[in-house]
Phi, psi and omega in degrees: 000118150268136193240217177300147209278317195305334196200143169299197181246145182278139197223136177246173108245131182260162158254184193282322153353295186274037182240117180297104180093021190308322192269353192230035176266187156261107191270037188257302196304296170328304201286312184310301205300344176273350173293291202328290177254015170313302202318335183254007165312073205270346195289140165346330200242339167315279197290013170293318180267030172235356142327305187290335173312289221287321190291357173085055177284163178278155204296299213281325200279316225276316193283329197284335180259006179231345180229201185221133177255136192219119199242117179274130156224162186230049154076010192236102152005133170269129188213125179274146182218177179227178150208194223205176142210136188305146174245125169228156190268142184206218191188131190291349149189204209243155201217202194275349197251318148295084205243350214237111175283136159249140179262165137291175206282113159294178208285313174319309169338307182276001186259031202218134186280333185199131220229162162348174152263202186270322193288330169286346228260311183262328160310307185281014190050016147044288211236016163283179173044047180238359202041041164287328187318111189273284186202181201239136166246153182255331186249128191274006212245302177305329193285337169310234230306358172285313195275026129321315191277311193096332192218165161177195194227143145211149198258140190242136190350321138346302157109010171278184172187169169230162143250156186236130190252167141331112142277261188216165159250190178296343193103327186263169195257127179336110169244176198259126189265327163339284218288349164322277194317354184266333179306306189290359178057053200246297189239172186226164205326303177276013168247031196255120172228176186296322173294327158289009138316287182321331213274302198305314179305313210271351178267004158220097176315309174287312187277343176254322177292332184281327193306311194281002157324290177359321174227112177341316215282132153219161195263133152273159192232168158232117190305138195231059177307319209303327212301099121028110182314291226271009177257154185272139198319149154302120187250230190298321187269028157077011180232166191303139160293195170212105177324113155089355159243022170238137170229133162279160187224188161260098170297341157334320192222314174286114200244166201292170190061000193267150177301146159215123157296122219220127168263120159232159193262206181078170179327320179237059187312150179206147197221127186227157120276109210233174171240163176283090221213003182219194196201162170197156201271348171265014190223101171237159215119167192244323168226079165240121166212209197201145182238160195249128186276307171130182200242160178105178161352286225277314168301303186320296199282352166315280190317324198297323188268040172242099170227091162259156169254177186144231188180137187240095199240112199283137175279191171195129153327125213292338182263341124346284164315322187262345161283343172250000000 
């Protein structure tokens, strides 16, 4: 396991005693959603317990007798965030009101370690009239934080809709239009989310198309139509997610399909078992993690206001755990 290049990462192993509020989550719940992807699980001690996962074990003994809990750190504060996946209203083409395109991947993109920016790509029309176009959107401020999120839904006049997950992006790297606008002596640290972000572009027009220049990084998408409306967006493993049991991690330190226990502190302490089941190009670290909320409005402003501290403790397979 690897971390940050400045320092190794620190390895605890804990028992479950010690994990706060261990006893009184529902660990059913927990066991469903790590069945969802054990199964893509390859290594051996991976797939024994997820063979054992399968036989209808009781849930809390299933955790308790197979894995260990083990807690990394790599010298950096723990900080929970949250995301979501966006519903924007849009259209299959494009009209006066639908003007802001999501594209697909062009082919070249991929054969390039780092592509256009976000600012040549759209100052310089990049990808129009190329038949990239997935659908049309009205708002380009929303369309910014779908590609923040990766995946998201849009609803269509109709009242149908589609979805779109994470293709690929461009190569350059995510910068935080937050901590800009905290840079610019605009907001000060805490008082910046995602609706106050949105409300500042749009009450400064001109002064918000340079904010969302700041970041270079843009997302291309592909339609995931095939996802079932009541399951939740496709994350880093290609399956679905799960609202308030899926967390992106640092695969770096975390490795994807594993339970993580998650203390998070703040207005709305919350002690999970959650699984590790995404990625996100902002969530680096060994207790960095992004918790997935669920799609609309109402998840959106959930997520928006989550910025906590606490401790994120990954399970491990028992013979794992004592190998590292």
């Amino acid at each position: 396991m690897t971390g940050a290049a400045e320092a190794e990462p620190s390895v605890s192993i804990l028992t479950f005693d010690q994990l706060d509020g261990w006893t009184q989550d529902v660990h059913a719940d927990a066991l469903d959603v790590f069945r969802s992807t054990c199964a893509d699980l390859d290594d051996p001690d991976w797939q024994a317990v997820c063979a054992y996962a399968t036989s209808n074990p009781d849930p809390r003994q299933f955790f308790e007798l197979l894995f260990r809990p083990v807690l990394i750190e790599d010298g950096k504060d723990a900080l929970f965030t949250g995301y979501f996946e966006p519903e924007l209203n849009g259209s299959l083409f494009p009209t006066e009101r639908y003007r802001y395109p999501l594209y697909a991947m062009p082919p070249e993109a991929r054969d390039v370690e780092k592509w256009y920016s976000r600012r040549e790509l759209l100052e310089e029309e990049k990808l129009s009239g190329r038949g990239l176009e997935i659908a049309w959107v009205d708002d380009p401020v929303e369309l910014f934080f779908l590609q923040i999120q990766g995946s998201g839904r849009v609803k269509l006049a109709d009242g149908s809709g589609l979805r779109v997950g994470y293709s690929g992006k461009n190569g350059h790297e995510y910068r935080s239009i937050g901590a800009e606008l905290v840079r610019q002596g605009v907001y000060e640290p805490h008082q910046v989310s995602a609706e106050v972000i949105k409300n500042w572009v749009r009450r400064n027009p001109e002064a918000g198309k340079e904010l969302l220049f700041h970041n270079p990084s843009y997302v291309f998408f592909r339609e995931v139509s095939e996802v079932p409306a009541h399951l939740g967006p496709l994350g880093a493993m290609n399956r679905s997610v799960t609202a308030l049991r899926t967390i992106a991690v640092d695969p770096a330190y975390v490795p994807l399909g594993a339970p993580v226990w998650i203390e998070k502190d703040g207005k709305a302490p919350m002690r999970r078992l959650m699984i590790a089941q995404d990625t996100g190009s902002a969530i680096k670290g060994a207790q960095r993690a992004d918790i997935f909320f669920g799609t609309g409005d109402a998840a959106g402003r959930a997520a928006g206001q989550l910025k906590d501290s606490g401790r994120l403790v990954v399970l491990l397979p028992i013979q794992r755990a004592f190998a590292i």
